[in-house]
């Protein structure tokens, strides 16, 4: 990184100035330095995996279009071999992208240095044509192909690829410099081990890791307030809030494997966050086979937790939400219109009711429902659970709650992105059981928020819907939600979505 990291802008004096007991800090317990650093990282970044993935598609399209353009220029649009040439050009373009991938030409380091990788690009592109020619010769089709045509495409295709990569190298460097494409990491654990780790990471050429600070429960005597130029921003508990404000991608635990009990205590606190968690192995005495590690440059890491539904999975899930939300809105629009009219005729007040609920990463979101209670008796905080024959519920409200028609406006929440169609159901932020907040009842409750909440979910189709009047019900709902997060797939989402109408026929717990 060419610019000074925001985490490094604060001097040792600044850290000491704000090193005060938690009760004197601002809301949430984080000190002012940590809050200021976190505010620097509120903006989302572009994933390097996504950038290289999009480039694969662009290069395939570029090679395909250029090959077809050369063919149509030499031969024309109407030719009895048009389909054969088109298929060959498409297959060659696809093979080239696959070979570029196999030879690491889509690694960020390679994309930042196209001139240094000129020979490798040329060799792969030439090898692609050699394989194509060998295949054509083996299948006794080589006489059907024009050498001039494919020679022209070879030159034009390579010039286009090289030109695109020259442009991409400038863009990637600019994005890295501006902090738009990076992996943001926090070091957990300070002292000498953290310093060695930071120095090792910073020595990596073309490093896309931005260290955002250090968190450690130990006092200044055992863990210095500044390590390798980075301030210690707080304790592990304060890290939870920091990671929710900042868009952190990775937590690197800089503790030896021999400190087993301390590592386990940290992981128990940190696993609720939607981030990758890595255990630094660069200074551990225990040595595993190289394939047991992932690497940041040459620094070995043990993968402890991975962020769920990340990169291309998140793109697929978002596309799934948009498509099926639009279908749902179209299919259920007559039902929603009739419900809106019935609500207006039944009682005074607005048709829709919105409630603050916990969304992804504990963010507060507005969730919309059809109003099912009398306006003057509505409870936006949901401190009082709705019970059977609850006098606050209207006549229409009883019906739409039993049939879950009151949830239909959440198709719009899903379409616009605050909810997903399938996921853990969002709970009201003040929802309680026996005067205890849900997170006080269930250890690790906030791990439900590692993914977007959903309109329907695995817990709901397994019978855990409606009134949460016992601690056991909350625990079981959370258990099913965590199972969904750990086993997510598009097919799993599709299964839940199509089972939902069937399971809604069981209205035993819906009041």
Coordinates of N, CA, C and O in Angstrom, one line a residue, residues 205-318:
X205 N 5.7 -9.0 -1.7 CA 5.5 -8.1 -2.8 C 4.1 -8.1 -3.3 O 3.4 -9.1 -3.3
X206 N 3.6 -6.8 -3.6 CA 2.3 -6.6 -4.1 C 1.3 -7.2 -3.2 O 0.3 -7.9 -3.6
X207 N 1.4 -6.9 -1.9 CA 0.6 -7.4 -0.9 C -0.8 -6.7 -0.9 O -0.8 -5.5 -0.9
X208 N -1.9 -7.5 -0.9 CA -3.2 -6.9 -0.8 C -3.8 -6.9 0.5 O -5.0 -6.5 0.7
X209 N -3.0 -7.2 1.6 CA -3.5 -7.2 2.9 C -3.3 -5.8 3.5 O -2.2 -5.3 3.5
X210 N -4.3 -5.2 4.1 CA -4.2 -4.0 4.8 C -4.5 -4.3 6.3 O -5.6 -4.7 6.7
X211 N -3.5 -4.1 7.2 CA -3.7 -4.4 8.6 C -4.3 -3.1 9.2 O -3.8 -2.0 9.0
X212 N -5.4 -3.4 9.9 CA -6.3 -2.3 10.4 C -6.0 -2.0 11.9 O -6.6 -1.0 12.4
X213 N -5.3 -2.8 12.5 CA -5.0 -2.6 14.0 C -4.8 -3.9 14.7 O -4.8 -5.0 14.1
X214 N -4.5 -3.7 16.0 CA -4.3 -4.9 16.9 C -5.2 -4.9 18.1 O -5.5 -3.8 18.6
X215 N -5.7 -6.0 18.5 CA -6.5 -6.1 19.6 C -6.0 -7.2 20.5 O -5.6 -8.3 20.1
X216 N -5.9 -6.9 21.8 CA -5.3 -7.9 22.8 C -5.9 -7.6 24.1 O -6.0 -6.5 24.5
X217 N -6.2 -8.7 24.9 CA -6.8 -8.5 26.2 C -5.7 -8.2 27.3 O -6.0 -7.8 28.4
X218 N -4.4 -8.5 26.9 CA -3.3 -8.3 27.9 C -3.0 -6.8 28.1 O -3.2 -6.0 27.2
X219 N -2.5 -6.4 29.2 CA -2.2 -5.1 29.5 C -0.9 -4.6 28.8 O -0.2 -5.5 28.2
X220 N -0.5 -3.4 28.9 CA 0.6 -2.8 28.2 C 1.9 -3.4 28.6 O 2.9 -3.4 27.8
X221 N 2.1 -4.0 29.8 CA 3.3 -4.6 30.2 C 3.6 -5.8 29.4 O 4.8 -6.1 29.0
X222 N 2.6 -6.6 29.1 CA 2.8 -7.9 28.3 C 2.5 -7.7 26.8 O 3.0 -8.5 26.0
X223 N 1.8 -6.6 26.5 CA 1.4 -6.4 25.1 C 1.5 -4.9 24.8 O 0.7 -4.1 25.2
X224 N 2.6 -4.4 24.2 CA 2.9 -3.0 24.0 C 1.7 -2.3 23.3 O 1.0 -2.9 22.5
X225 N 1.5 -1.0 23.6 CA 0.4 -0.2 23.0 C 0.6 0.0 21.5 O -0.4 0.3 20.8
X226 N 1.8 -0.1 21.0 CA 2.1 0.1 19.6 C 3.0 -1.0 19.2 O 4.0 -1.2 19.8
X227 N 2.7 -1.7 18.1 CA 3.5 -2.8 17.6 C 3.7 -2.6 16.1 O 2.8 -2.5 15.3
X228 N 5.0 -2.5 15.7 CA 5.4 -2.3 14.3 C 4.6 -1.1 13.7 O 4.3 -1.1 12.5
X229 N 4.4 -0.1 14.5 CA 3.7 1.1 14.0 C 2.2 1.1 14.1 O 1.6 2.1 13.8
X230 N 1.6 0.0 14.5 CA 0.2 -0.1 14.6 C -0.3 -0.1 16.0 O 0.3 -0.7 16.9
X231 N -1.3 0.7 16.4 CA -1.7 0.9 17.8 C -2.6 -0.3 18.2 O -3.2 -1.0 17.4
X232 N -2.5 -0.6 19.5 CA -3.4 -1.6 20.1 C -4.7 -0.9 20.3 O -4.8 0.1 21.1
X233 N -5.8 -1.3 19.6 CA -7.0 -0.5 19.6 C -8.0 -0.9 20.7 O -9.0 -0.2 20.9
X234 N -7.7 -2.0 21.4 CA -8.7 -2.4 22.4 C -8.6 -3.9 22.7 O -7.6 -4.6 22.3
X235 N -9.6 -4.4 23.5 CA -9.6 -5.8 23.9 C -10.4 -6.6 22.9 O -10.9 -6.0 21.9
X236 N -10.5 -7.9 23.1 CA -11.2 -8.8 22.2 C -12.7 -8.4 22.1 O -13.3 -8.5 21.1
X237 N -13.2 -8.1 23.3 CA -14.7 -7.7 23.3 C -14.9 -6.5 22.5 O -15.9 -6.4 21.8
X238 N -14.0 -5.5 22.5 CA -14.1 -4.3 21.7 C -13.9 -4.6 20.2 O -14.4 -3.9 19.4
X239 N -13.1 -5.6 19.9 CA -12.9 -6.0 18.6 C -14.2 -6.4 17.9 O -14.4 -6.2 16.7
X240 N -15.1 -7.0 18.6 CA -16.4 -7.5 18.1 C -17.2 -6.2 17.5 O -17.6 -6.3 16.4
X241 N -17.2 -5.2 18.3 CA -17.9 -3.9 17.8 C -17.1 -3.3 16.7 O -17.7 -2.8 15.7
X242 N -15.8 -3.3 16.8 CA -14.9 -2.7 15.7 C -15.2 -3.4 14.4 O -15.3 -2.8 13.3
X243 N -15.2 -4.7 14.4 CA -15.4 -5.5 13.2 C -16.8 -5.3 12.6 O -17.0 -5.5 11.4
X244 N -17.8 -5.0 13.4 CA -19.1 -4.7 12.9 C -19.2 -3.4 12.3 O -20.0 -3.2 11.3
X245 N -18.4 -2.4 12.7 CA -18.4 -1.1 12.1 C -17.6 -1.1 10.8 O -18.0 -0.6 9.8
X246 N -16.4 -1.6 11.0 CA -15.5 -1.6 9.8 C -15.8 -2.8 9.0 O -16.4 -3.8 9.4
X247 N -15.5 -2.8 7.7 CA -15.7 -3.9 6.8 C -14.5 -4.8 6.8 O -13.7 -4.8 5.9
X248 N -14.3 -5.5 7.9 CA -13.1 -6.4 8.1 C -13.3 -7.7 7.4 O -14.4 -8.3 7.4
X249 N -12.3 -8.2 6.7 CA -12.4 -9.4 5.9 C -11.8 -10.6 6.7 O -12.2 -11.7 6.5
X250 N -10.8 -10.3 7.5 CA -10.0 -11.4 8.1 C -9.5 -11.0 9.5 O -9.1 -9.9 9.8
X251 N -9.5 -12.0 10.4 CA -8.9 -11.9 11.7 C -7.7 -12.9 11.7 O -7.9 -14.1 11.5
X252 N -6.5 -12.4 12.0 CA -5.4 -13.2 12.1 C -5.0 -13.3 13.6 O -4.6 -12.4 14.2
X253 N -5.1 -14.5 14.1 CA -4.8 -14.8 15.5 C -3.3 -15.1 15.6 O -2.8 -16.1 15.1
X254 N -2.6 -14.2 16.3 CA -1.1 -14.3 16.4 C -0.7 -14.9 17.8 O -0.2 -14.2 18.6
X255 N -1.1 -16.1 18.0 CA -0.8 -16.8 19.2 C -0.3 -18.2 18.9 O -0.7 -18.8 17.9
X256 N 0.7 -18.7 19.6 CA 1.2 -20.1 19.3 C 0.1 -21.1 19.6 O -0.7 -21.0 20.5
X257 N 0.2 -22.2 18.8 CA -0.7 -23.3 19.1 C -0.6 -23.9 20.5 O -1.6 -24.5 21.0
X258 N 0.5 -23.7 21.1 CA 0.7 -24.3 22.4 C -0.1 -23.6 23.5 O -0.4 -24.1 24.5
X259 N -0.6 -22.3 23.2 CA -1.5 -21.6 24.1 C -2.9 -22.0 23.8 O -3.8 -21.2 23.5
X260 N -3.1 -23.3 23.9 CA -4.4 -23.9 23.5 C -5.6 -23.3 24.1 O -6.6 -22.9 23.5
X261 N -5.6 -23.2 25.5 CA -6.8 -22.7 26.2 C -7.1 -21.2 25.8 O -8.3 -20.9 25.6
X262 N -6.1 -20.4 25.6 CA -6.3 -19.0 25.2 C -6.8 -18.9 23.8 O -7.7 -18.1 23.5
X263 N -6.3 -19.7 22.9 CA -6.7 -19.7 21.5 C -8.2 -20.1 21.5 O -9.0 -19.5 20.8
X264 N -8.6 -21.1 22.2 CA -10.0 -21.6 22.2 C -10.9 -20.5 22.8 O -12.0 -20.3 22.3
X265 N -10.5 -19.8 23.8 CA -11.3 -18.8 24.4 C -11.5 -17.7 23.4 O -12.6 -17.1 23.3
X266 N -10.5 -17.3 22.7 CA -10.6 -16.3 21.6 C -11.6 -16.7 20.5 O -12.4 -15.9 20.1
X267 N -11.4 -17.9 20.0 CA -12.2 -18.4 18.9 C -13.7 -18.5 19.3 O -14.6 -18.2 18.5
X268 N -13.9 -18.8 20.6 CA -15.3 -18.9 21.1 C -16.0 -17.5 21.0 O -17.2 -17.4 20.7
X269 N -15.2 -16.4 21.2 CA -15.8 -15.1 21.1 C -15.9 -14.6 19.7 O -16.8 -13.9 19.3
X270 N -14.9 -15.0 18.8 CA -14.8 -14.4 17.5 C -15.6 -15.1 16.4 O -15.8 -14.5 15.4
X271 N -16.0 -16.3 16.6 CA -16.6 -17.1 15.6 C -18.0 -16.5 15.1 O -18.5 -16.9 14.1
X272 N -18.6 -15.6 16.0 CA -19.9 -15.1 15.6 C -19.7 -14.0 14.5 O -20.8 -13.6 13.9
X273 N -18.5 -13.6 14.2 CA -18.3 -12.6 13.2 C -18.3 -13.2 11.7 O -17.7 -14.2 11.6
X274 N -18.8 -12.5 10.7 CA -18.8 -13.0 9.4 C -17.5 -12.7 8.7 O -17.5 -11.9 7.7
X275 N -16.4 -13.2 9.1 CA -15.1 -13.0 8.6 C -14.3 -14.3 8.5 O -14.7 -15.3 9.1
X276 N -13.2 -14.2 7.7 CA -12.3 -15.4 7.7 C -11.4 -15.3 9.0 O -11.0 -14.2 9.4
X277 N -11.2 -16.4 9.7 CA -10.4 -16.4 10.9 C -9.2 -17.3 10.6 O -9.4 -18.5 10.3
X278 N -8.0 -16.8 10.7 CA -6.8 -17.5 10.4 C -5.9 -17.5 11.7 O -5.8 -16.5 12.4
X279 N -5.2 -18.7 11.9 CA -4.3 -18.8 13.0 C -2.9 -18.7 12.3 O -2.5 -19.6 11.5
X280 N -2.1 -17.7 12.7 CA -0.8 -17.6 12.1 C 0.1 -18.8 12.5 O 0.2 -19.1 13.7
X281 N 0.8 -19.3 11.5 CA 1.6 -20.5 11.8 C 3.1 -20.2 11.5 O 3.9 -21.2 11.5
X282 N 3.4 -19.0 11.3 CA 4.8 -18.7 10.9 C 5.8 -18.9 12.0 O 7.0 -19.1 11.7
X283 N 5.4 -18.8 13.3 CA 6.3 -19.0 14.4 C 6.0 -20.2 15.3 O 6.5 -20.3 16.3
X284 N 5.1 -21.0 14.8 CA 4.7 -22.2 15.6 C 5.8 -23.3 15.5 O 6.3 -23.5 14.4
X285 N 6.0 -23.9 16.6 CA 7.0 -25.0 16.6 C 6.4 -26.2 15.8 O 7.1 -27.0 15.2
X286 N 5.1 -26.4 15.9 CA 4.4 -27.5 15.2 C 4.5 -27.3 13.7 O 4.1 -26.2 13.2
X287 N 5.0 -28.2 12.9 CA 5.1 -28.1 11.5 C 4.2 -29.1 10.8 O 4.3 -30.3 11.1
X288 N 3.3 -28.7 9.9 CA 2.5 -29.5 9.1 C 3.0 -29.6 7.7 O 3.9 -28.8 7.3
X289 N 2.4 -30.4 6.9 CA 2.7 -30.4 5.4 C 2.2 -29.1 4.8 O 1.2 -28.5 5.2
X290 N 2.9 -28.7 3.8 CA 2.6 -27.4 3.1 C 1.1 -27.3 2.7 O 0.5 -26.2 2.8
X291 N 0.5 -28.4 2.3 CA -0.9 -28.3 1.9 C -1.9 -28.1 3.0 O -3.1 -27.9 2.8
X292 N -1.4 -28.2 4.3 CA -2.3 -28.0 5.4 C -2.5 -26.5 5.7 O -3.4 -26.2 6.4
X293 N -1.7 -25.7 5.0 CA -1.8 -24.3 5.2 C -2.4 -23.5 4.1 O -2.3 -24.0 2.9
X294 N -3.0 -22.4 4.4 CA -3.2 -21.4 3.3 C -2.1 -20.3 3.5 O -1.4 -20.3 4.5
X295 N -1.9 -19.5 2.5 CA -0.8 -18.6 2.6 C -1.2 -17.1 2.3 O -2.0 -16.9 1.4
X296 N -0.6 -16.2 3.0 CA -0.6 -14.8 2.6 C 0.8 -14.5 2.2 O 1.7 -14.3 3.0
X297 N 1.0 -14.5 0.9 CA 2.3 -14.4 0.3 C 3.0 -15.8 0.7 O 2.5 -16.8 0.4
X298 N 4.1 -15.7 1.5 CA 4.8 -16.9 1.9 C 4.5 -17.2 3.4 O 5.1 -18.1 4.0
X299 N 3.6 -16.4 4.0 CA 3.3 -16.6 5.5 C 2.2 -17.7 5.6 O 1.1 -17.5 5.1
X300 N 2.6 -18.8 6.3 CA 1.6 -19.9 6.4 C 0.5 -19.5 7.4 O 0.8 -18.9 8.5
X301 N -0.7 -19.9 7.1 CA -1.9 -19.7 8.0 C -2.7 -21.0 8.1 O -2.8 -21.7 7.1
X302 N -3.2 -21.3 9.3 CA -4.2 -22.4 9.5 C -5.6 -21.8 9.4 O -5.9 -20.8 10.1
X303 N -6.4 -22.3 8.5 CA -7.7 -21.8 8.3 C -8.6 -22.4 9.5 O -8.8 -23.6 9.6
X304 N -9.2 -21.5 10.3 CA -10.1 -21.9 11.4 C -11.5 -21.7 11.0 O -12.3 -22.7 11.1
X305 N -11.9 -20.5 10.5 CA -13.3 -20.3 10.0 C -13.2 -19.5 8.7 O -12.3 -18.7 8.6
X306 N -14.2 -19.8 7.8 CA -14.3 -19.1 6.6 C -15.6 -18.3 6.6 O -16.6 -18.7 7.2
X307 N -15.5 -17.1 6.0 CA -16.7 -16.3 5.9 C -17.8 -17.1 5.1 O -17.4 -17.5 4.0
X308 N -19.0 -17.2 5.6 CA -20.0 -18.0 4.8 C -20.5 -17.2 3.6 O -20.6 -16.0 3.7
X309 N -20.9 -17.9 2.6 CA -21.6 -17.3 1.4 C -20.8 -16.1 0.9 O -21.3 -14.9 1.0
X310 N -19.6 -16.3 0.5 CA -18.7 -15.3 0.1 C -18.4 -15.3 -1.4 O -18.7 -16.3 -2.1
X311 N -18.0 -14.2 -2.0 CA -17.5 -14.0 -3.3 C -18.6 -14.5 -4.3 O -19.7 -14.0 -4.3
X312 N -18.3 -15.5 -5.2 CA -19.2 -15.9 -6.2 C -20.5 -16.5 -5.6 O -21.6 -16.5 -6.2
X313 N -20.4 -17.2 -4.4 CA -21.6 -17.7 -3.8 C -22.6 -16.5 -3.5 O -23.8 -16.7 -3.6
X314 N -22.0 -15.4 -3.0 CA -22.9 -14.3 -2.7 C -23.6 -13.7 -4.0 O -24.7 -13.3 -3.9
X315 N -22.8 -13.7 -5.1 CA -23.4 -13.3 -6.4 C -24.6 -14.2 -6.8 O -25.7 -13.7 -7.2
X316 N -24.3 -15.5 -6.7 CA -25.4 -16.5 -7.0 C -26.6 -16.3 -6.1 O -27.7 -16.4 -6.6
X317 N -26.4 -16.2 -4.8 CA -27.5 -16.0 -3.9 C -28.3 -14.8 -4.2 O -29.5 -14.7 -4.1
X318 N -27.6 -13.7 -4.5 CA -28.2 -12.4 -4.8 C -29.1 -12.5 -6.0 O -30.2 -12.0 -6.1

